[in-house]
mmCIF file of N, CA and C in Angstrom:
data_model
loop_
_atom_site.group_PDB
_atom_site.id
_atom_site.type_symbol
_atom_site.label_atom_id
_atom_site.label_comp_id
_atom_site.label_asym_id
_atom_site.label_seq_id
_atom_site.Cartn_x
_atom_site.Cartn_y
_atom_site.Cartn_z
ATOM 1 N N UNK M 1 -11.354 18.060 23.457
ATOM 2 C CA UNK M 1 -12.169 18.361 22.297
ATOM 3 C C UNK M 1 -11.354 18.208 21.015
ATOM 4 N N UNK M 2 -10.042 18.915 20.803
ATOM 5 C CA UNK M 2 -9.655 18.482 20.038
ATOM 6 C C UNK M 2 -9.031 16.950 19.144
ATOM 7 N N UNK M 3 -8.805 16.277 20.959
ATOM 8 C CA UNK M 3 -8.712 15.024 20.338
ATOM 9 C C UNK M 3 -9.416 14.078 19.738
ATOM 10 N N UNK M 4 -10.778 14.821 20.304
ATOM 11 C CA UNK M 4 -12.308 14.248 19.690
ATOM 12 C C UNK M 4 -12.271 14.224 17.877
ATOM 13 N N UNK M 5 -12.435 15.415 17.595
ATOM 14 C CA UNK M 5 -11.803 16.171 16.232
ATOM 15 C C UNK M 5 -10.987 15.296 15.623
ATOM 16 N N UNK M 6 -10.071 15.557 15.987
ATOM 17 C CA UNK M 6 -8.483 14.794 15.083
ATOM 18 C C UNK M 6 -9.753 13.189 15.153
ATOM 19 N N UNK M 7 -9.712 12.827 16.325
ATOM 20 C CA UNK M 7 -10.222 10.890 15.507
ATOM 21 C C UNK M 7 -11.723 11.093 15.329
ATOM 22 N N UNK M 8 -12.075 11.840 14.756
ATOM 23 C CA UNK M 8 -13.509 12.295 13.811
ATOM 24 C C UNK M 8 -12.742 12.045 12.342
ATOM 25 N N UNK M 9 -11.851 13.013 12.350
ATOM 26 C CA UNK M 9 -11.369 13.488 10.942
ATOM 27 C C UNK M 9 -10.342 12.172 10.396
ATOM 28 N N UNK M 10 -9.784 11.271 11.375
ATOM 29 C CA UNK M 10 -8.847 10.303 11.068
ATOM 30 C C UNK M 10 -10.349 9.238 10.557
ATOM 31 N N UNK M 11 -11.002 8.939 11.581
ATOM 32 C CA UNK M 11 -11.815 7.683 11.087
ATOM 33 C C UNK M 11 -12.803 7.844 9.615
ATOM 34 N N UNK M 12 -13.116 9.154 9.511
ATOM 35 C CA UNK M 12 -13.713 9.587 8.392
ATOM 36 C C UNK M 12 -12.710 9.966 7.053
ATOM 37 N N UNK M 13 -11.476 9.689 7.349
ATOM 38 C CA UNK M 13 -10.365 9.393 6.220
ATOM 39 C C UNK M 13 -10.517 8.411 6.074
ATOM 40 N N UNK M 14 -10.364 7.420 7.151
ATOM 41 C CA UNK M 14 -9.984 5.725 6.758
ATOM 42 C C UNK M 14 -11.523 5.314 5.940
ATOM 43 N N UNK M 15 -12.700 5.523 6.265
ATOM 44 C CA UNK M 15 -13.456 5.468 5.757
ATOM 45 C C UNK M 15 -13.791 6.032 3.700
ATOM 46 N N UNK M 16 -13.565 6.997 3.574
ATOM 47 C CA UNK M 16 -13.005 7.396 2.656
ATOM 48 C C UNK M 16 -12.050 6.716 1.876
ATOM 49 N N UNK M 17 -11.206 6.299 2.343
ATOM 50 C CA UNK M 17 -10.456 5.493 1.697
ATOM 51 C C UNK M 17 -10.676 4.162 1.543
ATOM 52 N N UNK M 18 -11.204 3.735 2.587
ATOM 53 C CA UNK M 18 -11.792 2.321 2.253
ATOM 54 C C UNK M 18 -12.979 2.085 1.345
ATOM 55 N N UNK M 19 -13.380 2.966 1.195
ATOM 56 C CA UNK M 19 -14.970 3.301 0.210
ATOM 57 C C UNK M 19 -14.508 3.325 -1.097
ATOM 58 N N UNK M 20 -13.305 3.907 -1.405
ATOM 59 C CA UNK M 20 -12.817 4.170 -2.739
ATOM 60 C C UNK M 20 -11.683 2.922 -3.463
ATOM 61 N N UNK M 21 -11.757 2.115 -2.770
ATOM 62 C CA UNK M 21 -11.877 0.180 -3.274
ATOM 63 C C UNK M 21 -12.491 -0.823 -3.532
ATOM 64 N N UNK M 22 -12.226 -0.732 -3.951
ATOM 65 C CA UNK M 22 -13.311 -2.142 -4.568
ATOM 66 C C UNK M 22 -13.611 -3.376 -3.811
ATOM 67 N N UNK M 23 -14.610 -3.743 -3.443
ATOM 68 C CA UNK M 23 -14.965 -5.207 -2.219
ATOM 69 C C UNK M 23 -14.119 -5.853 -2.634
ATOM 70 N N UNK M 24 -13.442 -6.740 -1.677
ATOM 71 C CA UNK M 24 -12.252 -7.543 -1.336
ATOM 72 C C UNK M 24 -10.856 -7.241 -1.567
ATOM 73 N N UNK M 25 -10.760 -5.805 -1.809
ATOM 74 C CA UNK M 25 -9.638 -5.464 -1.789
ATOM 75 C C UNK M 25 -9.096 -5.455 -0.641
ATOM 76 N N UNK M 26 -7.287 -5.426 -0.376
ATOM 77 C CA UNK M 26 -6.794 -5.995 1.064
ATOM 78 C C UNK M 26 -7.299 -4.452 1.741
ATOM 79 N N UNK M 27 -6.957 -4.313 3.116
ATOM 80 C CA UNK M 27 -6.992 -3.446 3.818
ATOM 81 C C UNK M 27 -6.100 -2.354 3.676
ATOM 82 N N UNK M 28 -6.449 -1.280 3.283
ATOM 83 C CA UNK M 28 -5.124 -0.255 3.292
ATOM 84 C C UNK M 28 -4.583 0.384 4.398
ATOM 85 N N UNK M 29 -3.616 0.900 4.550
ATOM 86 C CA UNK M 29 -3.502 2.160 5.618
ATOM 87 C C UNK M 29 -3.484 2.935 4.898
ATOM 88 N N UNK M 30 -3.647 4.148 5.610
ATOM 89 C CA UNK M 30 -3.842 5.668 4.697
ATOM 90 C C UNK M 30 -2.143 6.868 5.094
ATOM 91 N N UNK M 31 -1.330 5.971 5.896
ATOM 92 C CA UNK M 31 -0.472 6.616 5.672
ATOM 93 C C UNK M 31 1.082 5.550 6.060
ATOM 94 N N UNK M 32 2.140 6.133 5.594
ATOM 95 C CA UNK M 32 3.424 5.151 5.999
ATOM 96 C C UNK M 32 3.947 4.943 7.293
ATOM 97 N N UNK M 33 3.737 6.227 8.227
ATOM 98 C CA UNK M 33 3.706 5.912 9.378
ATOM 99 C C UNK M 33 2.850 4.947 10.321
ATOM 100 N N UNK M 34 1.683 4.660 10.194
ATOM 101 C CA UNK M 34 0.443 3.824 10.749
ATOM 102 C C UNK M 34 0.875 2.808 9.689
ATOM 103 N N UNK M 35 1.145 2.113 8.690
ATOM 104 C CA UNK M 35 1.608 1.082 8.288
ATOM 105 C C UNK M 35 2.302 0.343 8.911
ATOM 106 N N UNK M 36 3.830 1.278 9.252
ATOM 107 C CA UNK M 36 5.101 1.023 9.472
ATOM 108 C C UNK M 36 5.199 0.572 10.856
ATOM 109 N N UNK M 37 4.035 0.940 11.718
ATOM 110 C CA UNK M 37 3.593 1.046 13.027
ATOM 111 C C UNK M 37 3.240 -0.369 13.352
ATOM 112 N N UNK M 38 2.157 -0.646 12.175
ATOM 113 C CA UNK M 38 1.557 -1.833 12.141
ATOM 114 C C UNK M 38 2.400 -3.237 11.573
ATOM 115 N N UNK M 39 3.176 -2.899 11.170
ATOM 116 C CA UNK M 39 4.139 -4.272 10.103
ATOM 117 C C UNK M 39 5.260 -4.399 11.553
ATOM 118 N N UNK M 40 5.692 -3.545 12.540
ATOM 119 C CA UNK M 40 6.498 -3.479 13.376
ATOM 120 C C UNK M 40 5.772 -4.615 14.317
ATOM 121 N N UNK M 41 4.429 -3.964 14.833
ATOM 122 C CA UNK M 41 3.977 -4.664 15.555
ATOM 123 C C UNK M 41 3.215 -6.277 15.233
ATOM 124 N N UNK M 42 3.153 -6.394 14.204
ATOM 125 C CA UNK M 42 2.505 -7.605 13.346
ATOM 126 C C UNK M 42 3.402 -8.459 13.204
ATOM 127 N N UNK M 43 4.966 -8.233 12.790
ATOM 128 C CA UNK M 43 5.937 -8.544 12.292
ATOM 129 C C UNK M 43 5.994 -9.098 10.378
ATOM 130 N N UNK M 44 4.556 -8.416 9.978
ATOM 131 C CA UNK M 44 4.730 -8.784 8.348
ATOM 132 C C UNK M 44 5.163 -7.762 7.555
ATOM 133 N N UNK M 45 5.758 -7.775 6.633
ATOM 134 C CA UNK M 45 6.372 -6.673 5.684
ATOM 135 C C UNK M 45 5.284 -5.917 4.614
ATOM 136 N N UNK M 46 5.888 -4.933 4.532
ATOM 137 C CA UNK M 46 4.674 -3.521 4.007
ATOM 138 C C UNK M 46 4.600 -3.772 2.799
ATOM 139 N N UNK M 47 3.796 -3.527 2.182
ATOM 140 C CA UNK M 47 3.618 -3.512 0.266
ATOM 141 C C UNK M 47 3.045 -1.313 0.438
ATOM 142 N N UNK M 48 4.224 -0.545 0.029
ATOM 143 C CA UNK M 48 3.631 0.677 -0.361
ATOM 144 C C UNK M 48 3.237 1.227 -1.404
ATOM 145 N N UNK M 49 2.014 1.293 -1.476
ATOM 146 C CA UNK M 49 1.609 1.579 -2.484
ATOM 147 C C UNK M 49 1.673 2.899 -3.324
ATOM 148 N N UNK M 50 2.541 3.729 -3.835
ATOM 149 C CA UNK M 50 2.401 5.314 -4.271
ATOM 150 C C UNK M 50 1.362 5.171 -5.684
ATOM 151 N N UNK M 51 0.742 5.950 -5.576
ATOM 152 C CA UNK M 51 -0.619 6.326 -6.478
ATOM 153 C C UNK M 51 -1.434 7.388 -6.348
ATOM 154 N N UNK M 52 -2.112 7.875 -7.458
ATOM 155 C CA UNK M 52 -2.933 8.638 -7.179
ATOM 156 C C UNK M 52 -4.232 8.772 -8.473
ATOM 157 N N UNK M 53 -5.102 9.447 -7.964
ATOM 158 C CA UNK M 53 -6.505 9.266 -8.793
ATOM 159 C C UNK M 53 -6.234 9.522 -10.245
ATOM 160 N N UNK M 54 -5.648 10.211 -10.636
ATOM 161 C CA UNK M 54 -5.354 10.769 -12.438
ATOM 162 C C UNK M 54 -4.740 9.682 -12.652
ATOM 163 N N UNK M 55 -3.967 8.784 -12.182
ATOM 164 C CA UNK M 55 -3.264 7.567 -12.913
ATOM 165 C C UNK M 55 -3.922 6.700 -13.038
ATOM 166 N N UNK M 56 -4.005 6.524 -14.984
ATOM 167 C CA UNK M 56 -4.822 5.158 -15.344
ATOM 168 C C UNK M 56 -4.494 3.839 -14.740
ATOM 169 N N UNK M 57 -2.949 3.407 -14.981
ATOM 170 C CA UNK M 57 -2.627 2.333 -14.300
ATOM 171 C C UNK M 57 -3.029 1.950 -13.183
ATOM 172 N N UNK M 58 -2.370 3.144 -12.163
ATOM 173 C CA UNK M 58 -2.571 2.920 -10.941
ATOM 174 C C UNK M 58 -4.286 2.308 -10.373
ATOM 175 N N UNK M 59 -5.110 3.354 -11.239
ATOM 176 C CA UNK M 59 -6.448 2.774 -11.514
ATOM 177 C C UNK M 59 -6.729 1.487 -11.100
ATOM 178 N N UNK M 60 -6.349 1.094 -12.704
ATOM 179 C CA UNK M 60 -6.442 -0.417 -12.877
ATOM 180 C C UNK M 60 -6.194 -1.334 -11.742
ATOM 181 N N UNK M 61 -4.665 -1.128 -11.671
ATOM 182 C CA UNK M 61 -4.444 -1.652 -10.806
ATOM 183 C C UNK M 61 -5.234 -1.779 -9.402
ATOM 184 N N UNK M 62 -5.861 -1.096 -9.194
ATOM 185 C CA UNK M 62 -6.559 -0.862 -7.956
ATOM 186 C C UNK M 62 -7.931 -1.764 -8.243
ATOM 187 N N UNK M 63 -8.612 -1.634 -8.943
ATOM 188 C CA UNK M 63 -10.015 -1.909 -9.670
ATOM 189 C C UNK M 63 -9.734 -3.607 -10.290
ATOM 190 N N UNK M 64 -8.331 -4.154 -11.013
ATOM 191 C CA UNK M 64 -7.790 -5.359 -10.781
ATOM 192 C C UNK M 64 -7.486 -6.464 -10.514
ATOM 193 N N UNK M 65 -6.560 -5.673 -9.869
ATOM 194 C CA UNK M 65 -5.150 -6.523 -9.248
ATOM 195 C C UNK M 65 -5.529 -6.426 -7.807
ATOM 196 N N UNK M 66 -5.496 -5.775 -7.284
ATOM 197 C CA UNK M 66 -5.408 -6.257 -5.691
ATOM 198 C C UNK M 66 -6.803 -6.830 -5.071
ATOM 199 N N UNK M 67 -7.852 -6.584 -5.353
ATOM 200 C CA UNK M 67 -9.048 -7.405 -5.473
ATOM 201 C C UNK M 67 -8.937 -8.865 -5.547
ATOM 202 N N UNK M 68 -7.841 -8.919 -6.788
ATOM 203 C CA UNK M 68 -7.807 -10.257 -7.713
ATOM 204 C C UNK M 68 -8.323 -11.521 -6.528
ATOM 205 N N UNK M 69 -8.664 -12.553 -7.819
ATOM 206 C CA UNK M 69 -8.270 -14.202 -6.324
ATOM 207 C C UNK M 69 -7.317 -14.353 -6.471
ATOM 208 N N UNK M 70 -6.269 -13.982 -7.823
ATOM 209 C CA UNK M 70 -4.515 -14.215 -7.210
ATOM 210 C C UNK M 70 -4.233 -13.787 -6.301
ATOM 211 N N UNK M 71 -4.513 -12.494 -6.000
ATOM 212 C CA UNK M 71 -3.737 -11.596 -5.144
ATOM 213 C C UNK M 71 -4.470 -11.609 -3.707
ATOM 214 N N UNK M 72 -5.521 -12.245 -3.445
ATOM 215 C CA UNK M 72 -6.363 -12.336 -2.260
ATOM 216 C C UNK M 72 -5.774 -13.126 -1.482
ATOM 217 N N UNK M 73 -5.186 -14.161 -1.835
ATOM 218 C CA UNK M 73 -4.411 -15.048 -0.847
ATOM 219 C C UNK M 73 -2.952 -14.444 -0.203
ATOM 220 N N UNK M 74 -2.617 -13.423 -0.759
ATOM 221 C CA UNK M 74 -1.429 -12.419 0.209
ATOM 222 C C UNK M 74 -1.891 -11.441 0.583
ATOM 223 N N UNK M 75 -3.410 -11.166 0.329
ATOM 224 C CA UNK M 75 -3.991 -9.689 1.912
ATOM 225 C C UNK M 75 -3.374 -9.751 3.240
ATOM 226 N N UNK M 76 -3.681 -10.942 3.903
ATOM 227 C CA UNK M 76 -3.022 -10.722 5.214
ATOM 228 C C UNK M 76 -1.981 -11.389 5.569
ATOM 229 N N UNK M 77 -1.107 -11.416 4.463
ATOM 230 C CA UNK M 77 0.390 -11.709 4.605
ATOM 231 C C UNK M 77 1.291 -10.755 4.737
ATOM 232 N N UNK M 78 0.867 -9.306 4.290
ATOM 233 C CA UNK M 78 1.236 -7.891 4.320
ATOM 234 C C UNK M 78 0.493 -6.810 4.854
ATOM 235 N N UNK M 79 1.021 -5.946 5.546
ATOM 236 C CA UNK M 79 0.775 -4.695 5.811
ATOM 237 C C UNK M 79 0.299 -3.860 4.236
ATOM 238 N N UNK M 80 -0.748 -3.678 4.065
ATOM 239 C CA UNK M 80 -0.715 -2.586 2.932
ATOM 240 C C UNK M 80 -0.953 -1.095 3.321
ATOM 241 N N UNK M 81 -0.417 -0.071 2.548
ATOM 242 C CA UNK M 81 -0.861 1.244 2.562
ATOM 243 C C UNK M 81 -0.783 1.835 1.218
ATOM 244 N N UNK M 82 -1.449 2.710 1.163
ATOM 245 C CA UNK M 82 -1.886 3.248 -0.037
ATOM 246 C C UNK M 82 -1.300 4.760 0.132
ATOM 247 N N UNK M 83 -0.388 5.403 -0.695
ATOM 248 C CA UNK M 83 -0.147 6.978 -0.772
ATOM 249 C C UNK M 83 -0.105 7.182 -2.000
ATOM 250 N N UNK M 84 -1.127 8.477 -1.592
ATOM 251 C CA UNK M 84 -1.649 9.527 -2.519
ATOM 252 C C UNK M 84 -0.346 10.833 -2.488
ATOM 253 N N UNK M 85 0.004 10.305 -3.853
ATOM 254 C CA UNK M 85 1.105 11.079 -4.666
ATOM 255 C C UNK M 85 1.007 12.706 -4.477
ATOM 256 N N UNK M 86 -0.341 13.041 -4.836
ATOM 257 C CA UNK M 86 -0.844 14.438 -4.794
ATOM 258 C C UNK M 86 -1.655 15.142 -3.333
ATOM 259 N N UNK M 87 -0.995 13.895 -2.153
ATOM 260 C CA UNK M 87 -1.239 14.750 -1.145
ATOM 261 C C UNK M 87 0.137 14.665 -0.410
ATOM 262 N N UNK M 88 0.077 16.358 0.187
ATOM 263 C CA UNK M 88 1.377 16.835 0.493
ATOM 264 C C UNK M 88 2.154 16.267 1.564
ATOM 265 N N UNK M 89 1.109 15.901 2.458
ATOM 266 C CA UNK M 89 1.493 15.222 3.922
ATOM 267 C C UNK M 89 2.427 13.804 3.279
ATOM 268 N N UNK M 90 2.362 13.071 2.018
ATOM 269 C CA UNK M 90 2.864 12.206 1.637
ATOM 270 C C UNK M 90 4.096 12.621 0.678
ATOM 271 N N UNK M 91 4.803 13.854 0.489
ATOM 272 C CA UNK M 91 5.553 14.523 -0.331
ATOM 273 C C UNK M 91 7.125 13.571 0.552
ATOM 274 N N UNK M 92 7.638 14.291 1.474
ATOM 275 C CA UNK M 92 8.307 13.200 2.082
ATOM 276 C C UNK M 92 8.820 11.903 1.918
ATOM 277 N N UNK M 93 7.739 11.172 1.997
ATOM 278 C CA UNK M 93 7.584 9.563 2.351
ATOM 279 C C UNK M 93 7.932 9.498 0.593
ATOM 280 N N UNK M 94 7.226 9.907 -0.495
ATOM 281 C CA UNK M 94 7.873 10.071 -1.964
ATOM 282 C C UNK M 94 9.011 10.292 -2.137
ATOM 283 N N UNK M 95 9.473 11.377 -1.891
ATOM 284 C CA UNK M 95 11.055 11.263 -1.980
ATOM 285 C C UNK M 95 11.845 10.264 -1.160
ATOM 286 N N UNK M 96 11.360 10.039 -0.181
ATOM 287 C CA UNK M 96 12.116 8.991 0.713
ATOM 288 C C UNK M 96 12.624 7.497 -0.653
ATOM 289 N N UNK M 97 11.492 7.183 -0.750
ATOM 290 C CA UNK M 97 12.070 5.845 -1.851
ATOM 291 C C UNK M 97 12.095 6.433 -3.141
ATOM 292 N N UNK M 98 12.345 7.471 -3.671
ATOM 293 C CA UNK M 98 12.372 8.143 -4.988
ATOM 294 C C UNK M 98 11.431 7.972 -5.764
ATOM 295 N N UNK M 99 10.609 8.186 -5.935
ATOM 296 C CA UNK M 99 9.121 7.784 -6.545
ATOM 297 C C UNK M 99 8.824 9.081 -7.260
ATOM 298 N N UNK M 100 9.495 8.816 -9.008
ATOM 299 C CA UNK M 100 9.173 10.199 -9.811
ATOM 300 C C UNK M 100 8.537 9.262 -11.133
ATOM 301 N N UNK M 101 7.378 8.107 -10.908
ATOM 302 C CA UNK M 101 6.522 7.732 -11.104
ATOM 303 C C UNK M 101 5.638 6.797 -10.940
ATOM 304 N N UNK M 102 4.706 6.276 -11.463
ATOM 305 C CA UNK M 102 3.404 5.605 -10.759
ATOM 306 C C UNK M 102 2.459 5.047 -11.649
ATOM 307 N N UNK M 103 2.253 3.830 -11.313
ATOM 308 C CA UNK M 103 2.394 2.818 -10.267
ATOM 309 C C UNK M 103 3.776 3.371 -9.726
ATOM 310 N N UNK M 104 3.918 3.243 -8.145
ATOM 311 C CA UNK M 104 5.271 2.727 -7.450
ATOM 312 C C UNK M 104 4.682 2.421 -6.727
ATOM 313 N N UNK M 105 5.445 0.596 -6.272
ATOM 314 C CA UNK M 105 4.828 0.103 -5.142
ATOM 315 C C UNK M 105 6.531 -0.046 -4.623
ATOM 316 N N UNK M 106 6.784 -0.303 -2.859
ATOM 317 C CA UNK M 106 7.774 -0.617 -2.488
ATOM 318 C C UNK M 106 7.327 -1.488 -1.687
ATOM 319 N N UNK M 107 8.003 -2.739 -1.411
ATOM 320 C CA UNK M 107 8.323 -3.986 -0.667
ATOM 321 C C UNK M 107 8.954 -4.032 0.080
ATOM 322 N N UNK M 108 8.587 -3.806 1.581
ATOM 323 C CA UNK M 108 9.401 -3.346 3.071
ATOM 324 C C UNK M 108 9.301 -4.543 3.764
ATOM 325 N N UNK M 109 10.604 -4.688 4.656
ATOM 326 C CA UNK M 109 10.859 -4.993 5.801
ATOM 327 C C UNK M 109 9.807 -4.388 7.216
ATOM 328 N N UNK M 110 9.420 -5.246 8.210
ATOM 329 C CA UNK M 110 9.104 -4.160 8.716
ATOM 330 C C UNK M 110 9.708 -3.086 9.660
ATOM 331 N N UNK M 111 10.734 -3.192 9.238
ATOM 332 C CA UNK M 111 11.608 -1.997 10.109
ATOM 333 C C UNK M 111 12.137 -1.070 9.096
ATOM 334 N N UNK M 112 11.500 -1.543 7.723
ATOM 335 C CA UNK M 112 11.230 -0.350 6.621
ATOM 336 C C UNK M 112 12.508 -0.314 5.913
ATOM 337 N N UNK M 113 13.385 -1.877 5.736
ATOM 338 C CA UNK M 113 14.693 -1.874 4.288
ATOM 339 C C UNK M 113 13.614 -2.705 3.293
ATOM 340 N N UNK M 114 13.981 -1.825 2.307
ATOM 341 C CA UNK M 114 13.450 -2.160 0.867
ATOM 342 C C UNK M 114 13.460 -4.017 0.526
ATOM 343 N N UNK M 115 12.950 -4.977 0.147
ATOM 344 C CA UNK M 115 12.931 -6.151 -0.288
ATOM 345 C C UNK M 115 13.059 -6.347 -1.574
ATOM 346 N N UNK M 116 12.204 -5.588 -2.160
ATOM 347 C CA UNK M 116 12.212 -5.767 -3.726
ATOM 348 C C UNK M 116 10.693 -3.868 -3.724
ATOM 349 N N UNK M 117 10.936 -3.702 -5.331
ATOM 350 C CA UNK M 117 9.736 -2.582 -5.694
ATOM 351 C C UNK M 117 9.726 -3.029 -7.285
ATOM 352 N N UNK M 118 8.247 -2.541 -7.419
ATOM 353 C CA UNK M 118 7.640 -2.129 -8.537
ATOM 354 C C UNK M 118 7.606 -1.187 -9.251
ATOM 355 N N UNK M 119 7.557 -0.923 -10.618
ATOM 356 C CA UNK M 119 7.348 0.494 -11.070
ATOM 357 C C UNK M 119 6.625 0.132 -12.444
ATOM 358 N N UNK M 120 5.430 0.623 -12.239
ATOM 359 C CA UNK M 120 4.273 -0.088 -13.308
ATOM 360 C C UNK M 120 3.299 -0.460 -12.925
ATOM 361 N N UNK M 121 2.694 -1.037 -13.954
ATOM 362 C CA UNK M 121 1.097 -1.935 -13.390
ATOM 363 C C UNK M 121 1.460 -3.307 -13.595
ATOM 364 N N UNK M 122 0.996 -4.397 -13.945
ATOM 365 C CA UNK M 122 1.192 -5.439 -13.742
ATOM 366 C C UNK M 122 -0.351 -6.472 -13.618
ATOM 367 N N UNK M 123 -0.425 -7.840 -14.388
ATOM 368 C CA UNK M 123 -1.650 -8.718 -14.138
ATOM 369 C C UNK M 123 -1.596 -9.422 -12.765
ATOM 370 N N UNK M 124 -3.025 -9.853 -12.422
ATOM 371 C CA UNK M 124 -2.882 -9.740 -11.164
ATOM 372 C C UNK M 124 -1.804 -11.117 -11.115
ATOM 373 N N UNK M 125 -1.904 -12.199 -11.776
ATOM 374 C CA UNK M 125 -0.956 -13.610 -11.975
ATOM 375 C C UNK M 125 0.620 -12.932 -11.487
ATOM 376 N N UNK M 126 0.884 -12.025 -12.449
ATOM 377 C CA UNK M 126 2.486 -11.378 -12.169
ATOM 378 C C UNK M 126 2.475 -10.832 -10.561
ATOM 379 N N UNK M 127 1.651 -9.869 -10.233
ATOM 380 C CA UNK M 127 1.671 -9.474 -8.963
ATOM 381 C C UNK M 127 1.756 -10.556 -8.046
ATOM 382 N N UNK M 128 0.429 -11.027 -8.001
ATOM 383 C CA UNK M 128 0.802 -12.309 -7.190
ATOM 384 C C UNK M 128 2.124 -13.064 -7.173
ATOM 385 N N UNK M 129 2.985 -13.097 -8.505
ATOM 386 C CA UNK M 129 3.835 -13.582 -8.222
ATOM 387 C C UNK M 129 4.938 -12.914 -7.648
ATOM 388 N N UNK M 130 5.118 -12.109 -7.887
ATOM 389 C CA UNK M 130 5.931 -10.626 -6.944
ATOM 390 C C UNK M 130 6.252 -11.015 -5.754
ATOM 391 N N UNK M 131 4.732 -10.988 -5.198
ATOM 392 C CA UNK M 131 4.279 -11.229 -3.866
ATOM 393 C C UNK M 131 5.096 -12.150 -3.240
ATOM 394 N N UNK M 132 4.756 -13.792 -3.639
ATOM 395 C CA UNK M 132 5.312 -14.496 -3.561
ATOM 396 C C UNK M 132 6.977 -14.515 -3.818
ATOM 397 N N UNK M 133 7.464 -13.767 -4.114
ATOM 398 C CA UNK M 133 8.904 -14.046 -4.173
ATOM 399 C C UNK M 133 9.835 -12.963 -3.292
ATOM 400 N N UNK M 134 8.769 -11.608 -2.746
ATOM 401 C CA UNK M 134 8.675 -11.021 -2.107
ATOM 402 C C UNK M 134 8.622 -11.505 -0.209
ATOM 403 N N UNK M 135 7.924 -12.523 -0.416
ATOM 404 C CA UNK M 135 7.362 -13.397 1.022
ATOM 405 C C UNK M 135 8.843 -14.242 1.082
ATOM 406 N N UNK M 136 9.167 -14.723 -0.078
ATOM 407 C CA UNK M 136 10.268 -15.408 0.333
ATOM 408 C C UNK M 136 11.468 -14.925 0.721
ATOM 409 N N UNK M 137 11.720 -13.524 -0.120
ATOM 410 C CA UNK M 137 13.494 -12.606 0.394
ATOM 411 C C UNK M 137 12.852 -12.506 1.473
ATOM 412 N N UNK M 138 11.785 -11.740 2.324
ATOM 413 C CA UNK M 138 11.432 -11.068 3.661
ATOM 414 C C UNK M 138 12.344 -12.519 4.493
ATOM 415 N N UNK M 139 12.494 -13.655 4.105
ATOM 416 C CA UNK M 139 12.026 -14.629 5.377
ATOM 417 C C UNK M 139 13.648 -15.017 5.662
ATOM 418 N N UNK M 140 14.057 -14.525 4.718
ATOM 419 C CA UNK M 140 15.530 -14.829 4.882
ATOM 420 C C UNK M 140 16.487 -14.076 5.523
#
């Protein structure tokens, strides 16, 4: 019963979270572990996203940039996940890459060494290009 519960309450997160993007935005995960899980087993590198609802940028960025048609052609070149700054279960995983503001995105390996990060917002043209230069350190 309880395990019933827990993937009630997990699928009705992911849902939630997927609701609160904008159509064609890439796929998120809702946490760094199930990312990190997934970029392991995929073998593509993570884009982490730290954010949260009070941030205009981060906003934007969301509503944007990752939607963009720049940025649509690297959805499934990366693992994405999305953490919410102001939830605690993600307090951790924040300090882990030092994230004392936002936008912070980090650019993982998938065995989770840093590639390159962000700190800011950014047009989706620049992101995309990120991306792209991002795709290229991973390969090396």
């Amino acid at each position: 019963m309880k395990k019933a519960i827990l993937l009630v309450l997990a699928a009705a997160t992911g849902l939630a979270l997927a609701s609160d993007f904008p159509k064609g935005s890439p796929e998120f995960k809702d946490s760094s572990d199930y990312a990190m899980s997934a970029a392991k087993k995929s073998g593509k590198p993570v884009i982490m996203v730290f954010s949260a609802a009070w941030c205009g940028p981060c906003q934007s960025m969301k509503r944007e940039v990752y939607p963009s048609e720049a940025v649509k052609a690297y959805h499934d070149k990366f693992v994405w996940a999305y953490i919410d700054i102001d939830d605690e279960r993600n307090e951790k995983v924040a300090t882990k890459y030092g994230v004392t503001s936002i936008p912070h995105i980090e650019f993982l390996t998938p065995e989770g060494k840093e590639i390159d990060k962000q700190i800011g917002s950014n047009s989706p043209e620049a992101f995309a290009k990120t991306l792209s230069s991002v795709l290229a350190k991973a390969k090396k």
